[in-house]
Every structure is written in C-alpha cells, then in structure tokens.
Short mmCIF file of C-alpha atoms and ligand atoms in Angstrom, two decimals:
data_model
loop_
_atom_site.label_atom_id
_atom_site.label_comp_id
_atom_site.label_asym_id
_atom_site.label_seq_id
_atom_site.Cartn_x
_atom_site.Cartn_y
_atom_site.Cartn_z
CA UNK A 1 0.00 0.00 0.00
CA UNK A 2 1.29 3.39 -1.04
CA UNK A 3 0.74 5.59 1.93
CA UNK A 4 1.25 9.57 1.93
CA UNK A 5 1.39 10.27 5.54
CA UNK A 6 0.38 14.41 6.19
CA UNK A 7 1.38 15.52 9.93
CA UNK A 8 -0.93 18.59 11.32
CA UNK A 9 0.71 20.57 14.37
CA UNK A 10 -0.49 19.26 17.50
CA UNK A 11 0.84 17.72 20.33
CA UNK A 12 0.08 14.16 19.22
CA UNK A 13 2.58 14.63 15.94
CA UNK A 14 5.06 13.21 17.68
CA UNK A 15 2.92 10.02 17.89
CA UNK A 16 3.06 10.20 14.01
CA UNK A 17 6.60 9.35 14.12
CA UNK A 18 5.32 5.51 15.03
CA UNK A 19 2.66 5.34 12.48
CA UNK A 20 5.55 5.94 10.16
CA UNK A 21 7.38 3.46 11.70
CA UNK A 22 4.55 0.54 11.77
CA UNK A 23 3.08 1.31 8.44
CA UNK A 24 6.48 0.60 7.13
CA UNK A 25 6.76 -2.34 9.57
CA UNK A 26 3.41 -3.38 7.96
CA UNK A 27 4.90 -3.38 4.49
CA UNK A 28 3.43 -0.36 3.19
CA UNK A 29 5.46 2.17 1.15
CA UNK A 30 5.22 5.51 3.02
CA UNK A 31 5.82 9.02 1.99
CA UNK A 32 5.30 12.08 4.58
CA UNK A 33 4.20 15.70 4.01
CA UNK A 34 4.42 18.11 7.63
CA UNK A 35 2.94 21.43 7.89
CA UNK A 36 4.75 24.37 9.32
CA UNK A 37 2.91 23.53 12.47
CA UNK A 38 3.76 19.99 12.44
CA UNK A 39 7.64 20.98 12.25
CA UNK A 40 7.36 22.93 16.00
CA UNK A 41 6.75 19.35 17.63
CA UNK A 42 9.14 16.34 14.76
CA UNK A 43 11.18 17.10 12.62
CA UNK A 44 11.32 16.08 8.73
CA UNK A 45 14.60 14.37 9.46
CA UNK A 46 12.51 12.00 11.96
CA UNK A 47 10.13 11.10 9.32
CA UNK A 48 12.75 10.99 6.60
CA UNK A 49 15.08 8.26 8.99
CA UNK A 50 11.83 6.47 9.39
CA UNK A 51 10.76 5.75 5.94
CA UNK A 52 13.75 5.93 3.87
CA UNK A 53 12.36 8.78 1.65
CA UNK A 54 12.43 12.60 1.62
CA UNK A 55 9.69 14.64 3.41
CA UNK A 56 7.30 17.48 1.95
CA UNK A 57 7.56 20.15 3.65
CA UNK A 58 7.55 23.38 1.10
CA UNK A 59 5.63 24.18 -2.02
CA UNK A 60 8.27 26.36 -2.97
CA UNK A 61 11.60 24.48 -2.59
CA UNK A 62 12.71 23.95 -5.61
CA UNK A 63 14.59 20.28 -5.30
CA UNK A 64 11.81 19.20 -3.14
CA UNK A 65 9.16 19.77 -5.95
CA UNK A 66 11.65 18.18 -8.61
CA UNK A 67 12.12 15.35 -6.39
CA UNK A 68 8.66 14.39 -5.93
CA UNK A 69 6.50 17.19 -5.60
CA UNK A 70 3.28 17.92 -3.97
CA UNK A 71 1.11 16.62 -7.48
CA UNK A 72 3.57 13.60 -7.78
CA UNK A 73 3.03 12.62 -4.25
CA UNK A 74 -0.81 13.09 -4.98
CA UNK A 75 -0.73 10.60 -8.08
CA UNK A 76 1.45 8.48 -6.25
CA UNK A 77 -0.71 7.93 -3.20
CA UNK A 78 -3.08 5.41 -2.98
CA UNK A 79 -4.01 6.58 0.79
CA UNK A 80 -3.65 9.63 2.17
CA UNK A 81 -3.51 9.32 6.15
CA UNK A 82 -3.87 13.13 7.60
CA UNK A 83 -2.80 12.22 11.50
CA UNK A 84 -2.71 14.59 13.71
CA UNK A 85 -5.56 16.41 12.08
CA UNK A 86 -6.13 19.52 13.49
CA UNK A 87 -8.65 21.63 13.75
CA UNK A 88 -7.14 24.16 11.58
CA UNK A 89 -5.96 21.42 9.56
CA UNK A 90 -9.33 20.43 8.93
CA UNK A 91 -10.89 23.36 8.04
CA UNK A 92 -8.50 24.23 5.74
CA UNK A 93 -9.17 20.97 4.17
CA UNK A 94 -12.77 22.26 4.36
CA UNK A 95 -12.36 25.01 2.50
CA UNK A 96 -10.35 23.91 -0.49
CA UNK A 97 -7.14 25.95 0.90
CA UNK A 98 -4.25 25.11 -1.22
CA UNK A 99 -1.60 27.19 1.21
CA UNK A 100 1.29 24.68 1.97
CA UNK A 101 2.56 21.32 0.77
CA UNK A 102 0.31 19.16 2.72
CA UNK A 103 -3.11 20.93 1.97
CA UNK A 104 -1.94 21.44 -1.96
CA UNK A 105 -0.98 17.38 -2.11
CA UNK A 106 -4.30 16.58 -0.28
CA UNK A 107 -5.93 18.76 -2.76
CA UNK A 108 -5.06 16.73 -5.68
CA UNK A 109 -6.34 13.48 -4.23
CA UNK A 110 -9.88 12.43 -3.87
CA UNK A 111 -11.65 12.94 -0.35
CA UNK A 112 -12.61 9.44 -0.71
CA UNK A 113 -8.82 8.10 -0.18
CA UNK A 114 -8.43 10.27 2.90
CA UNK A 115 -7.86 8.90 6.12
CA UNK A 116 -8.66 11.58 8.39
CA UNK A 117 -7.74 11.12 12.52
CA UNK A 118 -8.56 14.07 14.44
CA UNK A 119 -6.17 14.96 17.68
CA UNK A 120 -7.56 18.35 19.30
CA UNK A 121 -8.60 19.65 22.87
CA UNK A 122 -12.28 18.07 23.68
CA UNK A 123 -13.96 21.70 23.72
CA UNK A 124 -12.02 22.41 20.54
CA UNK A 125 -13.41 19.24 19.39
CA UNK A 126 -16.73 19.96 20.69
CA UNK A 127 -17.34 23.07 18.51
CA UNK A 128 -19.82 23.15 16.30
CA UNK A 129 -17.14 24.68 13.17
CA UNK A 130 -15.32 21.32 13.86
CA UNK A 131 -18.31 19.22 13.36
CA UNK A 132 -19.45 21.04 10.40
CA UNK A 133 -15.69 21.03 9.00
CA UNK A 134 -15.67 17.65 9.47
CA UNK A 135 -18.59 16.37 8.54
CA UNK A 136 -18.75 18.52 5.23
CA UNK A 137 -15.05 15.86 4.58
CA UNK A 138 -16.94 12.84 5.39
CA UNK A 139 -19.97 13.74 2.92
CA UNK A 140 -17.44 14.11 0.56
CA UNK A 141 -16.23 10.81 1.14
CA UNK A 142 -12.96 11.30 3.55
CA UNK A 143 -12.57 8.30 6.33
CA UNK A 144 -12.69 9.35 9.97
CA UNK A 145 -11.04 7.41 12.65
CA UNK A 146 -11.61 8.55 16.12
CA UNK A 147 -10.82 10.96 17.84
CA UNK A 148 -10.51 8.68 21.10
CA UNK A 149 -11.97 9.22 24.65
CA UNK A 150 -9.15 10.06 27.43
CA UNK A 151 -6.85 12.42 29.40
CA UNK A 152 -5.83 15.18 27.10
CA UNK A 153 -2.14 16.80 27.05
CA UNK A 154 -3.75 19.54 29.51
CA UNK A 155 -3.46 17.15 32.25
CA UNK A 156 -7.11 18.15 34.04
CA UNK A 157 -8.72 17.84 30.21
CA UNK A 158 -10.63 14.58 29.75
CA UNK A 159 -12.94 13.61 26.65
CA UNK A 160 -12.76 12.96 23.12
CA UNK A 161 -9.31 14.69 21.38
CA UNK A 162 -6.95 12.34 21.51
CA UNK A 163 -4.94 10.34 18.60
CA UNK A 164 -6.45 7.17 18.21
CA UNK A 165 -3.22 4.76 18.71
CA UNK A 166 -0.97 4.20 15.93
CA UNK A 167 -1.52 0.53 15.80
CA UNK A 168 -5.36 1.18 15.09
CA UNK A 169 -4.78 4.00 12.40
CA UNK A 170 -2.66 1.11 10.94
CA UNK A 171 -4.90 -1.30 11.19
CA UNK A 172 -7.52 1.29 9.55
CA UNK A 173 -5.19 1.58 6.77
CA UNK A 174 -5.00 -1.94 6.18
CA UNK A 175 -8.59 -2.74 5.87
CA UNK A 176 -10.74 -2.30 3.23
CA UNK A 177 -14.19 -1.50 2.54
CA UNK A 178 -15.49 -5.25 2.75
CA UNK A 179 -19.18 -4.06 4.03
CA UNK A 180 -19.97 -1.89 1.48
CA UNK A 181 -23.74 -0.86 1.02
CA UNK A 182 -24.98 -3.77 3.69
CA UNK A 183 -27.16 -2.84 6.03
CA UNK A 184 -27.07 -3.55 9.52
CA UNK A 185 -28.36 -2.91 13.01
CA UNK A 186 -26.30 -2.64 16.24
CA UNK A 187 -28.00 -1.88 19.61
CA UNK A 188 -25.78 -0.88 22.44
CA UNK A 189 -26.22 1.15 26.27
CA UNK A 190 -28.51 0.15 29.06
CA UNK A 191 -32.44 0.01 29.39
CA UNK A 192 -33.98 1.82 32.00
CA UNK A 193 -37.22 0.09 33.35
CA UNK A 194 -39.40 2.83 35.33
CA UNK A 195 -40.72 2.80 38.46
CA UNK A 196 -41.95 6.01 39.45
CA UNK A 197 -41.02 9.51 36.94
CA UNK A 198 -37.42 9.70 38.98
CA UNK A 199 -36.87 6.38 39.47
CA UNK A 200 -35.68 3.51 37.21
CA UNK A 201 -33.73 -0.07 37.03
CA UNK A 202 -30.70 -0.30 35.06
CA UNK A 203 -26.96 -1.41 34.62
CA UNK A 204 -23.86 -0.08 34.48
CA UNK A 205 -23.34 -0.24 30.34
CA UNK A 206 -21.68 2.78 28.57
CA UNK A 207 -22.56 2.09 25.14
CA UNK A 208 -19.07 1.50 24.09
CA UNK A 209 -19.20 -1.32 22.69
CA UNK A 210 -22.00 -0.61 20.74
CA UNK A 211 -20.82 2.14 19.57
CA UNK A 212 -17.61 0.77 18.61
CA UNK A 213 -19.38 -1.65 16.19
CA UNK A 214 -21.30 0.59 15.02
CA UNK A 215 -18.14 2.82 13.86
CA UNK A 216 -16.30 0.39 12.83
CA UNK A 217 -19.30 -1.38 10.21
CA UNK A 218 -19.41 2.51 9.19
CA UNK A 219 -15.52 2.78 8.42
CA UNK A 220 -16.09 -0.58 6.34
CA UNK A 221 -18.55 0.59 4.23
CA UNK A 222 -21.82 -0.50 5.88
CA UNK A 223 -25.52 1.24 6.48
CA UNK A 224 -25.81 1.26 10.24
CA UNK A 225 -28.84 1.86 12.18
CA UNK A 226 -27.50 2.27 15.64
CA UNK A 227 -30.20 1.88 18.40
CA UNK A 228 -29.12 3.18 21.59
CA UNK A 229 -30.04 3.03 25.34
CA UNK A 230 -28.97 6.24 27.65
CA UNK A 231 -25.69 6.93 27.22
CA UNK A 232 -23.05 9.89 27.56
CA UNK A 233 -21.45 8.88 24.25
CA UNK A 234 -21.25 12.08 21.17
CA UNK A 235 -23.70 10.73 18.07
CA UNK A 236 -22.16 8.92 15.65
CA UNK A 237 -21.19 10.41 12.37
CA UNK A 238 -22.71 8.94 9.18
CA UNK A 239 -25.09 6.76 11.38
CA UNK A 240 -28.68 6.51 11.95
CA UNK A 241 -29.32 6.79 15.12
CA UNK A 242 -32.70 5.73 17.11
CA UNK A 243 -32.42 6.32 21.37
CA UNK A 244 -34.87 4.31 23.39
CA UNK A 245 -34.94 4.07 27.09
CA UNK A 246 -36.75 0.51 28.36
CA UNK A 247 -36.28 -2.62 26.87
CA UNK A 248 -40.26 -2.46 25.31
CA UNK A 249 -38.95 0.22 23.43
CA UNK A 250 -36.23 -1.37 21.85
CA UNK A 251 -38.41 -4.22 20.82
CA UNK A 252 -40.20 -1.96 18.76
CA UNK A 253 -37.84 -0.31 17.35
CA UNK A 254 -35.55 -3.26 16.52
CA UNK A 255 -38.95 -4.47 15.29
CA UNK A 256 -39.46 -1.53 13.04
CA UNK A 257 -35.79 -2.01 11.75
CA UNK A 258 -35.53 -5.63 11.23
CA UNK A 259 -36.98 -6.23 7.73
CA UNK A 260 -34.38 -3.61 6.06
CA UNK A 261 -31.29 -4.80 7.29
CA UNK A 262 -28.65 -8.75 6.72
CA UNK A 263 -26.92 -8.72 10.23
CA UNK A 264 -27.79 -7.63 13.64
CA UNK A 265 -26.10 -7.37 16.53
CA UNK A 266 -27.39 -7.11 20.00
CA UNK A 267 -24.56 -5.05 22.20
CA UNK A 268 -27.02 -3.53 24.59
CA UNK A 269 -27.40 -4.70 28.22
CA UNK A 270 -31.44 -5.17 28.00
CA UNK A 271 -32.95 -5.47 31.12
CA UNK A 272 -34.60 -9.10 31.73
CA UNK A 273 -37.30 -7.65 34.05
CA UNK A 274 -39.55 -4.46 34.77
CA UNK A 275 -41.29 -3.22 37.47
CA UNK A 276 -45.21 -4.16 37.26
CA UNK A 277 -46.30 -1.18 37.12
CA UNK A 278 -44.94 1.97 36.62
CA UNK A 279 -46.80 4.78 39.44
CA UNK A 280 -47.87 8.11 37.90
CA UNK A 281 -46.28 10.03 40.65
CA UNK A 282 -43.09 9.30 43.08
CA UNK A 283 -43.45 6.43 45.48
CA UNK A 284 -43.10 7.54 48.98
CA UNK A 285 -41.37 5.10 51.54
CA UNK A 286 -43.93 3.21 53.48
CA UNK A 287 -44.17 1.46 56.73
CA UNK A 288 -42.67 -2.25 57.22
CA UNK A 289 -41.45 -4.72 54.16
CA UNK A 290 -41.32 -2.95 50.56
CA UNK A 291 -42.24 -5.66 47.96
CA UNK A 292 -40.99 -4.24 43.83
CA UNK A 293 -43.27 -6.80 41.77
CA UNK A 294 -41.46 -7.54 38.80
CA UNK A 295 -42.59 -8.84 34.86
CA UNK A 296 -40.13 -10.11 32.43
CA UNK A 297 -39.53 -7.92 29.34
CA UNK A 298 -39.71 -9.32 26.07
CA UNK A 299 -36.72 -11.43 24.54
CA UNK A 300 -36.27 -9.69 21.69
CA UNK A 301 -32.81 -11.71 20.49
CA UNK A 302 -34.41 -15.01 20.79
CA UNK A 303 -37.81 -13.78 19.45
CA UNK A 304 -35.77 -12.88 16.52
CA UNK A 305 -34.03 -16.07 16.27
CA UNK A 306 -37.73 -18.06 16.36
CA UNK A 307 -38.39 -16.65 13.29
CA UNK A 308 -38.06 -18.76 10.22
CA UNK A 309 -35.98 -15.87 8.07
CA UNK A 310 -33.78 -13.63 9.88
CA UNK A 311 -30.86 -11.81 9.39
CA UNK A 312 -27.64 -13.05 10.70
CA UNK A 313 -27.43 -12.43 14.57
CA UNK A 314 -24.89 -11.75 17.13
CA UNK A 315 -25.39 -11.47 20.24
CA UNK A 316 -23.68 -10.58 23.80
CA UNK A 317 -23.40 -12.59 26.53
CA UNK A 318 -22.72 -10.62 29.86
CA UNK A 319 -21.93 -13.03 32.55
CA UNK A 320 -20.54 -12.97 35.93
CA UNK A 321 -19.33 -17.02 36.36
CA UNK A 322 -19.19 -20.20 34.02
CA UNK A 323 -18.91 -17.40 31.18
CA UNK A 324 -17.92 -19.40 27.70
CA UNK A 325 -20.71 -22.53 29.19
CA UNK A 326 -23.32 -19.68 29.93
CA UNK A 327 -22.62 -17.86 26.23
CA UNK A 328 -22.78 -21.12 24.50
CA UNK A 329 -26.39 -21.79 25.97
CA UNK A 330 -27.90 -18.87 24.85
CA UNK A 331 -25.91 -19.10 21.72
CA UNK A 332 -28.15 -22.38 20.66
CA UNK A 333 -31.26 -21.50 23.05
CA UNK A 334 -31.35 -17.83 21.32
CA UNK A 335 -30.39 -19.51 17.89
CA UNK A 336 -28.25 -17.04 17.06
CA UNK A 337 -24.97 -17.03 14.51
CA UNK A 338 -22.71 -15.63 17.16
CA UNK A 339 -22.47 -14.50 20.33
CA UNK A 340 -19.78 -12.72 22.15
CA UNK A 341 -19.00 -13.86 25.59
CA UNK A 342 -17.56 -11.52 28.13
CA UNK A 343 -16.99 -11.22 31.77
CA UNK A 344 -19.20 -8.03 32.80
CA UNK A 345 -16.11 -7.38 35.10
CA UNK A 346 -13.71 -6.72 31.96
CA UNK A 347 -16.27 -5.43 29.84
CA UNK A 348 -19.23 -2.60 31.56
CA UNK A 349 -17.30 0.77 31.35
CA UNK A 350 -14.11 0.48 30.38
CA UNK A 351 -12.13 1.41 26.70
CA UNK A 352 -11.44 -2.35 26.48
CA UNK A 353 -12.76 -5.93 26.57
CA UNK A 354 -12.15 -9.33 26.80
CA UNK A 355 -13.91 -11.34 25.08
CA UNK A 356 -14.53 -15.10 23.50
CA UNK A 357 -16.83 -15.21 19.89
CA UNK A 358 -18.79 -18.73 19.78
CA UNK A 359 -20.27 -19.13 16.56
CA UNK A 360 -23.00 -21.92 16.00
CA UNK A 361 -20.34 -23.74 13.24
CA UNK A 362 -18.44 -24.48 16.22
CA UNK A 363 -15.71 -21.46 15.42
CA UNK A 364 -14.05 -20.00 18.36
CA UNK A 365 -12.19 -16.79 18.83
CA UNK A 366 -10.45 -15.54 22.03
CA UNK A 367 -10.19 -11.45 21.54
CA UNK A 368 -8.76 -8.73 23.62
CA UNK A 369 -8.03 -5.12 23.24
CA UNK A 370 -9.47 -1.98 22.95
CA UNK A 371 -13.33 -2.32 21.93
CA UNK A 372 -12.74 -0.45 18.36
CA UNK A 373 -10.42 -3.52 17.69
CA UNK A 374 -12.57 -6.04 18.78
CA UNK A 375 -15.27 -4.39 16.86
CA UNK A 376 -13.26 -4.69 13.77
CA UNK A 377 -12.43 -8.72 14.85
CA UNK A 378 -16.19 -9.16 14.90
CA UNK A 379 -17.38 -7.71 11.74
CA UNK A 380 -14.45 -9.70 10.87
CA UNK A 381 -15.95 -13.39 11.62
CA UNK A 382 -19.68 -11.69 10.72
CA UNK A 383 -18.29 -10.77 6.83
CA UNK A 384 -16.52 -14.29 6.31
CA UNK A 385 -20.03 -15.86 7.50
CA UNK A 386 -22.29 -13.48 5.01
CA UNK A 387 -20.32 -14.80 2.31
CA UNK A 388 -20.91 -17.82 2.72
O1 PMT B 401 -21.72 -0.71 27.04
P1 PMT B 401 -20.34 -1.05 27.58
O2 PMT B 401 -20.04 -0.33 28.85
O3 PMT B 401 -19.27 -0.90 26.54
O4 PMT B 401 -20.38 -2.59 27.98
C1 PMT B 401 -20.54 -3.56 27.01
C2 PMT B 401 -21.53 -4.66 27.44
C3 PMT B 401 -20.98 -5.39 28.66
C4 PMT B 401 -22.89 -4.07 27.77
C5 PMT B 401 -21.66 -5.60 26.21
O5 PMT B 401 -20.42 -6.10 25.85
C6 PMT B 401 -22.60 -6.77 26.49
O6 PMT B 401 -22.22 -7.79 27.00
N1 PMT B 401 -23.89 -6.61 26.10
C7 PMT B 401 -24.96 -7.60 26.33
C8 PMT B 401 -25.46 -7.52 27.75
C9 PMT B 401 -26.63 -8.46 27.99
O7 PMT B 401 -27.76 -8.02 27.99
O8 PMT B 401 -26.29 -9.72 28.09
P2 PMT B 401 -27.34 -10.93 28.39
O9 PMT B 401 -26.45 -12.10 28.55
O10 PMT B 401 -28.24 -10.54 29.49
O11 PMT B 401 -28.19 -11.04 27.06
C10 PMT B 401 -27.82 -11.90 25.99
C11 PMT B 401 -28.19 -11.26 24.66
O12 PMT B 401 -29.62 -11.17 24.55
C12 PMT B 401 -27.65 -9.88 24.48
O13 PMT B 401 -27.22 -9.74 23.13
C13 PMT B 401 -28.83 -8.97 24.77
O14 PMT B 401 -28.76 -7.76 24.00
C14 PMT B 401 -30.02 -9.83 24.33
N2 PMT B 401 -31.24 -9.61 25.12
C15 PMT B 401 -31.24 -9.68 26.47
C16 PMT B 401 -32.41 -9.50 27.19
C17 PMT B 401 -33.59 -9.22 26.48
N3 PMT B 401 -34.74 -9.00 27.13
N4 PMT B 401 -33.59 -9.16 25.13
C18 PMT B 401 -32.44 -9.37 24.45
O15 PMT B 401 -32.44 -9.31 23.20
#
C-alpha cells in the first residue's frame, strides 16, 4: 500500500513518528508531508530516517518539488492518512485551501482516499465549526477514525481529542471497505425500566461497545442503524441513530428495523425484568417490608431467532461465572450465529474488553483489546459468514 502520511501541528505529531514506523513495519510504502505547524513538535529528518524517503515540507523548494512534488506525491498515493488532524488542519481541508505542501498534495487526491484522525482539545473538538468542517469531509467521502476518549495533554482535560493509537490507524489503513452498502443494526447502552417519573432499574453499560461496532461497520462501508439506550457517548457520524430508554422500546424499534437490514447485533445490556407497574407520581417510603413486583420484558434476540428468516445475529453474553458454558447456551437456546462472551467485570465501562466469539459452526475466537479492535475482529468473523 502506497501511503502519503500528512502531519498537522499538535501535540500528538510526535505520535506520528510511530505510524511511520509501523506502516512501514506493515509493508506499506510511506511518503510524509508536515505542515509548518507539524515541524514545532518532529522534525522532517525524523520522518525521513523512518521511511527511507524525503519529506514534503515546502511548495516552494525547488529540489523538493523536482524530487517528488506535492502533485507527484498526490498521483502516487493510494491513501492519504492526515494524522494529527487539526482543527485548523481540517478546516482548511474544508475550505479547499491550497496554502502549503500538505493541503496542496491533499488537494489533488480524492476525499474518498483520505484517512482523516482528528487529535484536538475536547472543547475544541466539541465546537460546532469542527463538526461542520468535518462532517462537510466525510460527505465528501474522507474516512474518519476517532478521535478517542481520554486524558488530554492539559493534564485536568478529559474527553474525546486524543490520537487514536498508531496501531489502530494502521490497522484502519489496512482494511478495506469489505461491508460496502450492507445494512445492519447494532443496539448498544442500558435500558432503563421505570418505576416512578425519577426512578428507574438499570446497569452499568456505557454504550461502548455498541458504539464501537457501530463505527467500525461505518468505516467498512456498511448502512448502520445504531439503536441506543442512555448513554453519555457524542452521536455517531454517518449513522442513523434511534435512542430508546426501556427494553419495550427497543423491541419496537428493533422491530421496526428488522426487515431492512442482513446482520444484527445485539450489544445492549437489555434489562430481563420491569417493574409491574410503573406509578404516575413518586413512590413515597412506606411502613414495614417494601415488595418491587417484577414482569419479564420481552426477549427480543431469541424472538428474533424463532423466526423462520432472519438476518444473521450476534449477540452478547454478559456473565458474571461459568462465562464461555453460559454464552454457548444462549448461543443455541437464542439460535443465534454468534455470540460474544464476556466477563461483565472486563467489559461494563471500560475502553477495552475481553472477550470469546462462539459461533454456531463451532468457530471460536479468544479477543482482547481496545473495543474499536474487537469491533473490527467481529465484523471480521460476521463478513466471512455473510459470504458464505
Ligand atoms: O456498554 P459497555 O459499557 O461498553 O459494555 C458492554 C456490554 C458489557 C454491555 C456488552 O459487551 C454486552 O455484554 N452486552 C450484552 C449484555 C446483555 O444483555 O447480556 P445478556 O447475557 O443478558 O443477554 C444476551 C443477549 O440477549 C444480548 O445480546 C442482549 O442484547 C439480548 N437480550 C437480552 C435481554 C432481552 N430481554 N432481550 C435481548 O435481546
């Protein structure tokens, strides 16, 4: 793979310098571009001891345009990876500005070949310009991995801003779009059952997971329909999204779904029971013993499964003991294509999983790492399966 590798000027550039150094690792021939920003944190020398080749840096020096200028480096480039992109860097990009060697060699190569991985403050990334910015590139066809949740470079800053780790931009890279056009349906975050209007049951589920799949069918190519529980996650992009709070309405809405779409895949934590009834107005504590009645909620994975055509299904299995025996039962009692066993203690929460993917043909994969990858490693074992 022919990889033109465009450094913004932010922090993370100096995590560019591995992506250099694993995309070569990975085989791929890499070429790099830095913007005057990009030269206050690395150095062209870094880039050009890491891949073997000279670096873009200036439109106007004359042996670097002879050697392989900006529109050679274009043509050349069968990926272009923009990592750090920054929020200048991306509106520039926005706009069409042609004012140094990386925007001028991104110019000349379709949006569509972009690989764009934002690396910004989180209230820089919140702001609505960024969005727009952004999500003007990505109708025009331009890739988007991340940007991932955690502790900025200002220490006390937490949220979505930083790189996404070199080893997954690689891995992005790598991959191609093998779920083009098919459409799917992932559900992901809690239920809440009511009991009273300020009081509901629930679980400790983030959506993570969920959403993870649900970006990483996008990045492949697919149509996803994400239908999520409560969550604190940001939307999305390129995804249709449907929220739902109790398990009754997910039925529905998976229900409503169903018919349009070849896979689905059930990542949300769906509560097994309700209360009876829900009261009109805030249940005050009573004397003596306090009995909750509770009803079961509806099934809807299994009640999926019982029908005679279905799409392919995955499902989860959250467990707390005898976790791969546990998955396996629901796997044939749910008759479902595949289900994904974790242990809610590595799982509810956290940026990364551990996990073991039964499939009803007796295949067996044991997966760890963070919950993007894993996504990937599922829609992995789901594409080999649609084939066939
Ligand atoms: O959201 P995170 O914080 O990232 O955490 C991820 C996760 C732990 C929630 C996720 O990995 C997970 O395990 N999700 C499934 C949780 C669950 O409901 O497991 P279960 O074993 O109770 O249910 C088995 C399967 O049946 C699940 O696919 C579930 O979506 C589905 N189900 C369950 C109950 C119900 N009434 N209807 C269903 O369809």
């Amino acid at each position: 793979m022919r990889v033109l590798l465009c450094v913004g000027g932010g922090i993370a550039a100096y995590k560019a310098c591995e992506l250099a150094r694993l995309l070569v690792k990975a085989g791929s021939q890499v070429r790099c571009a830095l913007t005057r920003a990009a030269q206050k944190f690395v150095t062209p020398l870094t880039f050009q001891a890491l891949t073997g080749q000279p670096v873009l840096t200036d439109l106007f020096a004359a042996e670097q345009e002879l050697a392989a200028g900006h529109i050679a480096l274009a043509d050349w480039a069968e990926i272009a990876v923009v990592a750090p992109a920054t929020a200048n860097l991306i509106s520039r990009l926005r706009m069409g500005r042609a004012n140094d060697a990386v925007t001028a060699a991104l110019l000349a190569i379709p949006p569509r070949r972009w690989l764009i991985a934002p690396a910004m403050n989180e209230k820089m990334w919140a702001s609505p310009a960024v969005q727009e910015n952004l999500g003007i590139l990505c109708d025009r066809g331009a890739r988007v991995i991340g940007p991932a949740v955690g502790e900025m470079a200002e220490r006390s800053h937490v949220g979505p801003g930083r790189l996404v780790e070199p080893p997954e931009i690689v891995a992005a890279v790598l991959r191609r779009r093998d779920l083009e056009g098919v459409p799917v349906l992932v559900t992901a975050g809690p239920t809440r059952e009511a009991l009273d209007p300020v009081r509901f049951l629930s679980n400790p589920s983030s959506g993570k997971m969920g959403y993870a799949l649900a970006e990483a069918a996008r990045d492949r190519g697919a149509n996803v329909t994400l239908i999520a529980g409560p969550t604190s996650l940001p939307d999305v992009r390129d995804v249709r999204l449907v929220h739902i709070e109790s398990a009754e309405d997910l039925a529905r809405a998976v229900d409503e779904h169903i018919a349009q779409v070849r896979v689905v895949v059930m990542a949300a934590a769906v509560a097994d029971q309700r209360p009876a009834r829900k009261a009109a107005q805030k249940v005050k504590k009573t004397e003596g013993k306090e009995v909750l009645e509770l009803v079961r909620t509806p099934d809807i994975l299994a009640g999926l499964g019982a029908r005679k055509v279905h799409p392919l299904l995955v499902g989860f299995a959250a467990e707390t003991q005898d976790v791969e025996q546990n998955a396996r039962d629901k796997l044939s009692r749910k008759q479902l294509d595949l289900i994904v066993a974790n242990d809610v203690k590595d799982a509810f929460g956290k940026e990364t999983n551990r996990v073991v993917v039964l499939a009803k043909d007796g295949g067996r994969a044991e997966l760890s790492g963070t919950k993007i990858a894993l996504a990937h490693a599922i829609w992995d074992m789901v594409r080999s399966r649609l084939r066939a």
